[in-house]
Amino acid sequence: MKDDMSALRVHGGRVDIAARLYPDAPRPWLDLSTGINPQPWVPHSGIEVDTHSLPSTDALLDLEAVAAEVFGTTPDRVVALPGSEIGLRSLDALDLPSPLRVVVPSYGTHAEAFANAQYIDRGAIDGVTTGTVLLANPNNPDGRRDAPERLVGIARRGTWLVVDEAFADVVPETSIVPHLAADDRAVVFRSFGKFFGLAGLRLGFMIAPADLATAMRRRLGSWPVSAQTIAYGCAAYRDTAWQTQARQSIGARADRLDALLRGHGIVASGECPLFRLVEHDSADAIFERLAHAGILTRRFDYAPRWLRLGVPGDDAAFARLDAALAHG
């Protein structure tokens, strides 16, 4: 039981564990513990996927080219990954210079990406001129965003910068990728699943100088992602109308979530529309109240007063959250 509760504080999306811990909670569970878009992109009926053959090299190159156009760079710098986490955990293949620094708080994966990493506050990165710095922009779990000009400036002062842009598709103006020159000391990771709401597809990208992109391709091998992933990724990135509508919808629902929480005396913060961070003396009690109502949110071992909520997907989800907060 204790291990299960600890697991809920390590990563979002553990509805199976929550169901064991709270067996009397109403079903189905409403999962607000992640920052995954609850209104996913839906593939059109014309997509055909050949799962009999290995994915073709041309199809993979097409996916990387489509992604490169969306990100604002060239295809030779873009590497398709089976999820951005794999890329983060493969950073040792790039032989980035020491000292290796990780900006905290942020993803748990970041703390595991480098052996013997130093941990620094986000405010300290302007003074770093050597080694490597890993950070997220927008950050998780606080949703903090830095202007791309600030981050690019750090890379051009001599520091290798690794930026996890897992949530940048929802706020593309945050991305540093369009601002990078070919020789800038920067490696960027992008996630497909969060914005498009298809995390189970396992697709991400690394954007880096061409020599580092080649090194990562060599490490991943010939077929890093599946034929279905390639087909869905190409179609979704080409669906610019859906992307525009999704950004508008997510932003409106984030504003609605802020208003709902304020109505219960809860102030949320964050600049990433897919989730909000609550800092509250009763964070644990709020988590428990919602869990008993079948609503999963995210707690943090290192910050007992924090609670993160993903943006609800529809009227029913908003109504359920409102009722649970009102009758605690």
mmCIF file of C-alpha atoms in Angstrom:
data_model
loop_
_atom_site.group_PDB
_atom_site.id
_atom_site.type_symbol
_atom_site.label_atom_id
_atom_site.label_comp_id
_atom_site.label_asym_id
_atom_site.label_seq_id
_atom_site.Cartn_x
_atom_site.Cartn_y
_atom_site.Cartn_z
ATOM 1 C CA MET A 1 0.000 0.000 0.000
ATOM 2 C CA LYS A 2 2.789 2.425 0.910
ATOM 3 C CA ASP A 3 4.678 1.600 -2.301
ATOM 4 C CA ASP A 4 1.514 2.188 -4.340
ATOM 5 C CA MET A 5 0.991 5.600 -2.768
ATOM 6 C CA SER A 6 4.628 6.486 -3.455
ATOM 7 C CA ALA A 7 4.167 5.488 -7.091
ATOM 8 C CA LEU A 8 1.372 8.038 -7.446
ATOM 9 C CA ARG A 9 3.860 10.752 -6.488
ATOM 10 C CA VAL A 10 6.468 9.675 -9.035
ATOM 11 C CA HIS A 11 4.475 9.913 -12.252
ATOM 12 C CA GLY A 12 0.992 10.738 -13.469
ATOM 13 C CA GLY A 13 -1.400 8.382 -15.218
ATOM 14 C CA ARG A 14 -1.367 5.604 -12.620
ATOM 15 C CA VAL A 15 -5.137 5.069 -12.568
ATOM 16 C CA ASP A 16 -4.677 1.330 -12.035
ATOM 17 C CA ILE A 17 -2.801 2.003 -8.793
ATOM 18 C CA ALA A 18 -5.327 4.609 -7.676
ATOM 19 C CA ALA A 19 -8.161 2.136 -8.233
ATOM 20 C CA ARG A 20 -6.464 -0.341 -5.893
ATOM 21 C CA LEU A 21 -5.892 2.292 -3.227
ATOM 22 C CA TYR A 22 -9.446 3.673 -3.427
ATOM 23 C CA PRO A 23 -11.627 0.667 -4.317
ATOM 24 C CA ASP A 24 -14.866 2.430 -3.350
ATOM 25 C CA ALA A 25 -14.274 5.445 -5.605
ATOM 26 C CA PRO A 26 -16.812 5.839 -8.421
ATOM 27 C CA ARG A 27 -15.862 4.556 -11.869
ATOM 28 C CA PRO A 28 -14.688 5.413 -14.405
ATOM 29 C CA TRP A 29 -11.829 7.401 -12.945
ATOM 30 C CA LEU A 30 -11.253 10.939 -14.173
ATOM 31 C CA ASP A 31 -7.515 11.203 -14.707
ATOM 32 C CA LEU A 32 -6.266 14.753 -14.132
ATOM 33 C CA SER A 33 -2.822 13.568 -13.025
ATOM 34 C CA THR A 34 -1.111 14.109 -16.391
ATOM 35 C CA GLY A 35 -0.629 16.946 -18.838
ATOM 36 C CA ILE A 36 -1.883 14.861 -21.767
ATOM 37 C CA ASN A 37 -4.554 16.539 -23.897
ATOM 38 C CA PRO A 38 -7.847 14.800 -22.991
ATOM 39 C CA GLN A 39 -9.278 15.734 -26.405
ATOM 40 C CA PRO A 40 -6.971 13.731 -28.707
ATOM 41 C CA TRP A 41 -6.406 14.067 -32.408
ATOM 42 C CA VAL A 42 -8.507 11.458 -34.212
ATOM 43 C CA PRO A 43 -7.021 9.843 -37.333
ATOM 44 C CA HIS A 44 -9.094 10.073 -40.460
ATOM 45 C CA SER A 45 -10.472 6.900 -41.978
ATOM 46 C CA GLY A 46 -8.142 7.017 -44.983
ATOM 47 C CA ILE A 47 -4.955 6.221 -43.082
ATOM 48 C CA GLU A 48 -3.558 2.854 -44.118
ATOM 49 C CA VAL A 49 -0.872 1.158 -42.063
ATOM 50 C CA ASP A 50 1.151 -1.800 -43.317
ATOM 51 C CA THR A 51 1.994 -3.737 -40.164
ATOM 52 C CA HIS A 52 3.210 -6.760 -42.151
ATOM 53 C CA SER A 53 6.408 -5.106 -43.377
ATOM 54 C CA LEU A 54 9.105 -3.227 -41.547
ATOM 55 C CA PRO A 55 8.667 0.556 -41.667
ATOM 56 C CA SER A 56 10.331 1.954 -44.781
ATOM 57 C CA THR A 57 13.256 4.330 -44.613
ATOM 58 C CA ASP A 58 11.438 6.774 -46.889
ATOM 59 C CA ALA A 59 8.411 6.836 -44.551
ATOM 60 C CA LEU A 60 10.619 7.568 -41.557
ATOM 61 C CA LEU A 61 12.371 10.363 -43.446
ATOM 62 C CA ASP A 62 8.986 11.755 -44.405
ATOM 63 C CA LEU A 63 7.938 11.843 -40.748
ATOM 64 C CA GLU A 64 11.136 13.653 -39.762
ATOM 65 C CA ALA A 65 10.681 16.139 -42.606
ATOM 66 C CA VAL A 66 7.073 16.887 -41.653
ATOM 67 C CA ALA A 67 8.102 17.332 -38.012
ATOM 68 C CA ALA A 68 11.023 19.559 -39.028
ATOM 69 C CA GLU A 69 8.662 21.874 -40.898
ATOM 70 C CA VAL A 70 6.396 22.140 -37.851
ATOM 71 C CA PHE A 71 9.326 22.737 -35.486
ATOM 72 C CA GLY A 72 11.007 25.305 -37.741
ATOM 73 C CA THR A 73 14.236 23.521 -38.640
ATOM 74 C CA THR A 74 15.768 21.216 -41.258
ATOM 75 C CA PRO A 75 15.186 17.434 -41.492
ATOM 76 C CA ASP A 76 18.856 16.517 -41.058
ATOM 77 C CA ARG A 77 18.626 17.849 -37.473
ATOM 78 C CA VAL A 78 15.476 15.909 -36.521
ATOM 79 C CA VAL A 79 15.541 12.339 -35.166
ATOM 80 C CA ALA A 80 12.352 10.369 -34.540
ATOM 81 C CA LEU A 81 12.323 8.608 -31.163
ATOM 82 C CA PRO A 82 10.063 6.008 -29.516
ATOM 83 C CA GLY A 83 9.054 8.680 -27.008
ATOM 84 C CA SER A 84 11.166 11.636 -25.869
ATOM 85 C CA GLU A 85 12.040 9.835 -22.617
ATOM 86 C CA ILE A 86 14.156 7.353 -24.569
ATOM 87 C CA GLY A 87 16.115 10.261 -25.979
ATOM 88 C CA LEU A 88 16.667 11.797 -22.568
ATOM 89 C CA ARG A 89 17.873 8.469 -21.216
ATOM 90 C CA SER A 90 20.242 8.139 -24.194
ATOM 91 C CA LEU A 91 22.036 11.448 -23.706
ATOM 92 C CA ASP A 92 25.207 9.608 -22.724
ATOM 93 C CA ALA A 93 25.564 8.634 -26.400
ATOM 94 C CA LEU A 94 26.160 12.295 -27.252
ATOM 95 C CA ASP A 95 29.193 12.727 -24.948
ATOM 96 C CA LEU A 96 28.116 16.155 -23.748
ATOM 97 C CA PRO A 97 30.687 18.100 -21.697
ATOM 98 C CA SER A 98 30.878 18.213 -17.906
ATOM 99 C CA PRO A 99 29.903 19.503 -15.472
ATOM 100 C CA LEU A 100 26.414 18.169 -16.117
ATOM 101 C CA ARG A 101 23.709 20.284 -14.477
ATOM 102 C CA VAL A 102 19.979 19.619 -14.134
ATOM 103 C CA VAL A 103 17.550 22.431 -13.391
ATOM 104 C CA VAL A 104 15.079 21.549 -10.637
ATOM 105 C CA PRO A 105 12.248 21.148 -9.921
ATOM 106 C CA SER A 106 11.316 19.344 -13.116
ATOM 107 C CA TYR A 107 10.704 15.871 -14.522
ATOM 108 C CA GLY A 108 11.937 12.895 -12.535
ATOM 109 C CA THR A 109 13.533 11.566 -15.725
ATOM 110 C CA HIS A 110 15.834 14.578 -15.844
ATOM 111 C CA ALA A 111 17.384 13.635 -12.525
ATOM 112 C CA GLU A 112 18.197 10.213 -13.987
ATOM 113 C CA ALA A 113 19.458 11.390 -17.378
ATOM 114 C CA PHE A 114 22.996 12.178 -16.189
ATOM 115 C CA ALA A 115 25.172 10.303 -13.732
ATOM 116 C CA ASN A 116 26.629 12.534 -11.007
ATOM 117 C CA ALA A 117 24.603 15.553 -12.097
ATOM 118 C CA GLN A 118 24.606 18.831 -10.194
ATOM 119 C CA TYR A 119 21.201 20.337 -9.402
ATOM 120 C CA ILE A 120 20.668 24.050 -9.868
ATOM 121 C CA ASP A 121 17.814 26.518 -9.617
ATOM 122 C CA ARG A 122 16.381 27.947 -12.836
ATOM 123 C CA GLY A 123 17.474 31.423 -11.853
ATOM 124 C CA ALA A 124 21.112 30.294 -11.802
ATOM 125 C CA ILE A 125 21.372 29.289 -15.459
ATOM 126 C CA ASP A 126 22.330 32.773 -16.657
ATOM 127 C CA GLY A 127 25.613 32.476 -14.786
ATOM 128 C CA VAL A 128 26.582 29.133 -16.355
ATOM 129 C CA THR A 129 29.173 29.345 -19.146
ATOM 130 C CA THR A 130 30.618 25.814 -19.265
ATOM 131 C CA GLY A 131 29.445 22.210 -19.309
ATOM 132 C CA THR A 132 25.852 21.162 -19.974
ATOM 133 C CA VAL A 133 22.491 22.282 -18.585
ATOM 134 C CA LEU A 134 19.274 20.256 -18.867
ATOM 135 C CA LEU A 135 15.932 21.985 -18.317
ATOM 136 C CA ALA A 136 12.296 21.929 -19.471
ATOM 137 C CA ASN A 137 10.507 24.769 -21.241
ATOM 138 C CA PRO A 138 7.614 24.982 -20.483
ATOM 139 C CA ASN A 139 8.624 23.461 -17.182
ATOM 140 C CA ASN A 140 6.829 20.682 -15.368
ATOM 141 C CA PRO A 141 5.227 20.802 -12.812
ATOM 142 C CA ASP A 142 5.131 24.583 -12.313
ATOM 143 C CA GLY A 143 4.429 25.512 -15.941
ATOM 144 C CA ARG A 144 7.129 28.177 -15.981
ATOM 145 C CA ARG A 145 8.172 29.432 -19.414
ATOM 146 C CA ASP A 146 11.359 31.172 -20.470
ATOM 147 C CA ALA A 147 11.682 33.321 -23.576
ATOM 148 C CA PRO A 148 13.614 31.428 -26.264
ATOM 149 C CA GLU A 149 15.998 34.370 -26.626
ATOM 150 C CA ARG A 150 17.184 33.889 -23.037
ATOM 151 C CA LEU A 151 17.902 30.214 -23.559
ATOM 152 C CA VAL A 152 19.587 30.599 -26.923
ATOM 153 C CA GLY A 153 21.801 33.287 -25.387
ATOM 154 C CA ILE A 154 22.960 30.827 -22.735
ATOM 155 C CA ALA A 155 23.899 28.264 -25.391
ATOM 156 C CA ARG A 156 25.861 30.877 -27.340
ATOM 157 C CA ARG A 157 27.951 31.757 -24.294
ATOM 158 C CA GLY A 158 29.582 28.327 -24.327
ATOM 159 C CA THR A 159 27.167 26.093 -22.424
ATOM 160 C CA TRP A 160 25.602 23.055 -24.049
ATOM 161 C CA LEU A 161 21.866 23.410 -23.506
ATOM 162 C CA VAL A 162 19.466 20.452 -23.454
ATOM 163 C CA VAL A 163 15.844 21.608 -23.512
ATOM 164 C CA ASP A 164 12.871 19.316 -22.948
ATOM 165 C CA GLU A 165 10.060 20.943 -24.939
ATOM 166 C CA ALA A 166 7.497 18.219 -24.252
ATOM 167 C CA PHE A 167 4.696 20.792 -23.938
ATOM 168 C CA ALA A 168 5.881 23.245 -26.604
ATOM 169 C CA ASP A 169 3.337 22.193 -29.239
ATOM 170 C CA VAL A 170 0.587 23.852 -27.227
ATOM 171 C CA VAL A 171 2.636 27.078 -26.936
ATOM 172 C CA PRO A 172 4.922 26.952 -30.010
ATOM 173 C CA GLU A 173 6.201 30.490 -29.459
ATOM 174 C CA THR A 174 8.101 29.077 -26.476
ATOM 175 C CA SER A 175 10.307 26.835 -28.607
ATOM 176 C CA ILE A 176 13.953 27.682 -29.179
ATOM 177 C CA VAL A 177 14.178 25.495 -32.300
ATOM 178 C CA PRO A 178 13.338 28.186 -34.909
ATOM 179 C CA HIS A 179 15.942 30.473 -33.316
ATOM 180 C CA LEU A 180 18.851 28.021 -33.499
ATOM 181 C CA ALA A 181 21.719 28.207 -35.967
ATOM 182 C CA ALA A 182 23.193 24.973 -37.295
ATOM 183 C CA ASP A 183 26.200 25.122 -34.962
ATOM 184 C CA ASP A 184 24.465 26.307 -31.780
ATOM 185 C CA ARG A 185 25.210 24.173 -28.734
ATOM 186 C CA ALA A 186 21.660 22.986 -28.157
ATOM 187 C CA VAL A 187 19.765 19.699 -28.082
ATOM 188 C CA VAL A 188 15.973 19.844 -27.958
ATOM 189 C CA PHE A 189 13.451 17.102 -27.255
ATOM 190 C CA ARG A 190 9.839 17.269 -28.413
ATOM 191 C CA SER A 191 6.929 15.029 -27.436
ATOM 192 C CA PHE A 192 4.113 14.116 -29.820
ATOM 193 C CA GLY A 193 1.779 12.441 -27.352
ATOM 194 C CA LYS A 194 1.009 15.272 -24.932
ATOM 195 C CA PHE A 195 -0.438 17.880 -27.288
ATOM 196 C CA PHE A 196 -2.011 15.399 -29.687
ATOM 197 C CA GLY A 197 -3.364 13.330 -26.789
ATOM 198 C CA LEU A 198 -1.815 10.085 -28.056
ATOM 199 C CA ALA A 199 0.816 9.297 -25.433
ATOM 200 C CA GLY A 200 0.418 5.561 -25.969
ATOM 201 C CA LEU A 201 1.701 5.883 -29.525
ATOM 202 C CA ARG A 202 5.193 6.602 -28.097
ATOM 203 C CA LEU A 203 6.618 9.209 -30.430
ATOM 204 C CA GLY A 204 9.080 11.981 -29.746
ATOM 205 C CA PHE A 205 11.902 13.805 -31.500
ATOM 206 C CA MET A 206 15.396 15.061 -30.869
ATOM 207 C CA ILE A 207 16.532 18.222 -32.657
ATOM 208 C CA ALA A 208 20.301 18.713 -32.585
ATOM 209 C CA PRO A 209 23.364 19.622 -34.659
ATOM 210 C CA ALA A 210 23.730 17.180 -37.531
ATOM 211 C CA ASP A 211 26.641 15.236 -36.011
ATOM 212 C CA LEU A 212 24.725 14.589 -32.787
ATOM 213 C CA ALA A 213 21.622 13.659 -34.763
ATOM 214 C CA THR A 214 23.707 11.086 -36.642
ATOM 215 C CA ALA A 215 25.045 9.667 -33.371
ATOM 216 C CA MET A 216 21.525 9.252 -31.990
ATOM 217 C CA ARG A 217 20.285 7.585 -35.186
ATOM 218 C CA ARG A 218 23.158 5.123 -34.964
ATOM 219 C CA ARG A 219 22.221 4.303 -31.374
ATOM 220 C CA LEU A 220 18.518 3.804 -32.167
ATOM 221 C CA GLY A 221 19.013 1.601 -35.244
ATOM 222 C CA SER A 222 17.044 1.295 -38.462
ATOM 223 C CA TRP A 223 13.477 1.062 -37.127
ATOM 224 C CA PRO A 224 13.122 3.314 -34.080
ATOM 225 C CA VAL A 225 9.343 3.773 -34.380
ATOM 226 C CA SER A 226 6.486 1.652 -35.711
ATOM 227 C CA ALA A 227 4.648 1.934 -39.020
ATOM 228 C CA GLN A 228 1.500 3.046 -37.192
ATOM 229 C CA THR A 229 3.431 5.724 -35.337
ATOM 230 C CA ILE A 230 4.894 7.043 -38.596
ATOM 231 C CA ALA A 231 1.499 7.144 -40.316
ATOM 232 C CA TYR A 232 -0.271 8.835 -37.413
ATOM 233 C CA GLY A 233 2.563 11.280 -36.811
ATOM 234 C CA CYS A 234 2.698 12.420 -40.444
ATOM 235 C CA ALA A 235 -1.065 12.873 -40.650
ATOM 236 C CA ALA A 236 -1.384 14.688 -37.320
ATOM 237 C CA TYR A 237 1.445 17.137 -37.978
ATOM 238 C CA ARG A 238 -0.087 17.943 -41.390
ATOM 239 C CA ASP A 239 -3.471 18.630 -39.783
ATOM 240 C CA THR A 240 -2.801 22.297 -39.076
ATOM 241 C CA ALA A 241 -6.498 23.140 -38.749
ATOM 242 C CA TRP A 242 -6.839 20.672 -35.863
ATOM 243 C CA GLN A 243 -3.731 22.091 -34.190
ATOM 244 C CA THR A 244 -5.079 25.653 -34.319
ATOM 245 C CA GLN A 245 -8.447 24.559 -32.916
ATOM 246 C CA ALA A 246 -6.802 22.444 -30.219
ATOM 247 C CA ARG A 247 -4.657 25.328 -28.956
ATOM 248 C CA GLN A 248 -7.716 27.544 -28.710
ATOM 249 C CA SER A 249 -9.737 24.839 -26.929
ATOM 250 C CA ILE A 250 -6.969 23.987 -24.470
ATOM 251 C CA GLY A 251 -6.444 27.660 -23.630
ATOM 252 C CA ALA A 252 -10.162 28.218 -23.041
ATOM 253 C CA ARG A 253 -10.410 25.158 -20.813
ATOM 254 C CA ALA A 254 -7.341 26.240 -18.833
ATOM 255 C CA ASP A 255 -9.049 29.578 -18.147
ATOM 256 C CA ARG A 256 -12.190 27.706 -17.136
ATOM 257 C CA LEU A 257 -10.187 25.516 -14.755
ATOM 258 C CA ASP A 258 -8.618 28.599 -13.159
ATOM 259 C CA ALA A 259 -12.083 30.092 -12.599
ATOM 260 C CA LEU A 260 -13.482 26.842 -11.193
ATOM 261 C CA LEU A 261 -10.629 26.538 -8.696
ATOM 262 C CA ARG A 262 -10.947 30.173 -7.651
ATOM 263 C CA GLY A 263 -14.610 29.510 -6.938
ATOM 264 C CA HIS A 264 -13.463 27.026 -4.285
ATOM 265 C CA GLY A 265 -10.835 29.341 -2.830
ATOM 266 C CA ILE A 266 -7.963 27.610 -4.639
ATOM 267 C CA VAL A 267 -5.427 29.662 -6.586
ATOM 268 C CA ALA A 268 -3.607 27.937 -9.452
ATOM 269 C CA SER A 269 -0.496 29.030 -11.316
ATOM 270 C CA GLY A 270 1.404 28.100 -14.447
ATOM 271 C CA GLU A 271 1.924 29.219 -18.035
ATOM 272 C CA CYS A 272 1.335 25.849 -19.732
ATOM 273 C CA PRO A 273 -2.367 25.508 -20.630
ATOM 274 C CA LEU A 274 -2.399 21.700 -20.339
ATOM 275 C CA PHE A 275 -2.008 21.736 -16.547
ATOM 276 C CA ARG A 276 -2.087 23.932 -13.479
ATOM 277 C CA LEU A 277 -0.106 23.828 -10.231
ATOM 278 C CA VAL A 278 -1.791 24.459 -6.897
ATOM 279 C CA GLU A 279 0.250 25.397 -3.841
ATOM 280 C CA HIS A 280 -1.938 24.930 -0.774
ATOM 281 C CA ASP A 281 -1.572 23.987 2.888
ATOM 282 C CA SER A 282 -4.333 21.410 2.384
ATOM 283 C CA ALA A 283 -2.929 19.905 -0.819
ATOM 284 C CA ASP A 284 -2.949 16.392 0.637
ATOM 285 C CA ALA A 285 -6.534 16.734 1.875
ATOM 286 C CA ILE A 286 -7.645 18.022 -1.528
ATOM 287 C CA PHE A 287 -5.921 15.083 -3.215
ATOM 288 C CA GLU A 288 -7.669 12.638 -0.894
ATOM 289 C CA ARG A 289 -11.058 14.309 -1.372
ATOM 290 C CA LEU A 290 -10.762 14.080 -5.135
ATOM 291 C CA ALA A 291 -9.413 10.524 -5.064
ATOM 292 C CA HIS A 292 -12.406 9.329 -3.055
ATOM 293 C CA ALA A 293 -14.533 10.908 -5.793
ATOM 294 C CA GLY A 294 -12.643 8.957 -8.461
ATOM 295 C CA ILE A 295 -10.557 11.912 -9.650
ATOM 296 C CA LEU A 296 -6.794 11.405 -9.807
ATOM 297 C CA THR A 297 -4.464 14.397 -9.473
ATOM 298 C CA ARG A 298 -0.700 14.554 -8.965
ATOM 299 C CA ARG A 299 1.169 14.905 -5.672
ATOM 300 C CA PHE A 300 4.926 15.384 -5.200
ATOM 301 C CA ASP A 301 7.213 13.860 -2.580
ATOM 302 C CA TYR A 302 9.540 16.849 -2.662
ATOM 303 C CA ALA A 303 6.778 19.484 -2.359
ATOM 304 C CA PRO A 304 4.031 18.519 0.139
ATOM 305 C CA ARG A 305 2.040 21.704 -0.570
ATOM 306 C CA TRP A 306 1.875 21.091 -4.337
ATOM 307 C CA LEU A 307 -0.924 19.549 -6.341
ATOM 308 C CA ARG A 308 -0.992 19.452 -10.143
ATOM 309 C CA LEU A 309 -4.198 19.179 -12.158
ATOM 310 C CA GLY A 310 -4.464 18.513 -15.863
ATOM 311 C CA VAL A 311 -7.043 20.523 -17.779
ATOM 312 C CA PRO A 312 -10.418 18.676 -17.954
ATOM 313 C CA GLY A 313 -11.615 17.615 -21.368
ATOM 314 C CA ASP A 314 -15.335 18.377 -21.402
ATOM 315 C CA ASP A 315 -18.355 19.733 -19.526
ATOM 316 C CA ALA A 316 -18.916 16.445 -17.693
ATOM 317 C CA ALA A 317 -15.332 16.422 -16.390
ATOM 318 C CA PHE A 318 -15.615 20.031 -15.209
ATOM 319 C CA ALA A 319 -18.917 19.295 -13.480
ATOM 320 C CA ARG A 320 -17.470 16.254 -11.744
ATOM 321 C CA LEU A 321 -14.462 18.197 -10.473
ATOM 322 C CA ASP A 322 -16.683 21.070 -9.318
ATOM 323 C CA ALA A 323 -18.980 18.727 -7.385
ATOM 324 C CA ALA A 324 -16.083 16.885 -5.744
ATOM 325 C CA LEU A 325 -14.510 20.125 -4.523
ATOM 326 C CA ALA A 326 -17.861 21.403 -3.283
ATOM 327 C CA HIS A 327 -18.753 18.321 -1.255
ATOM 328 C CA GLY A 328 -15.468 17.459 0.400
#
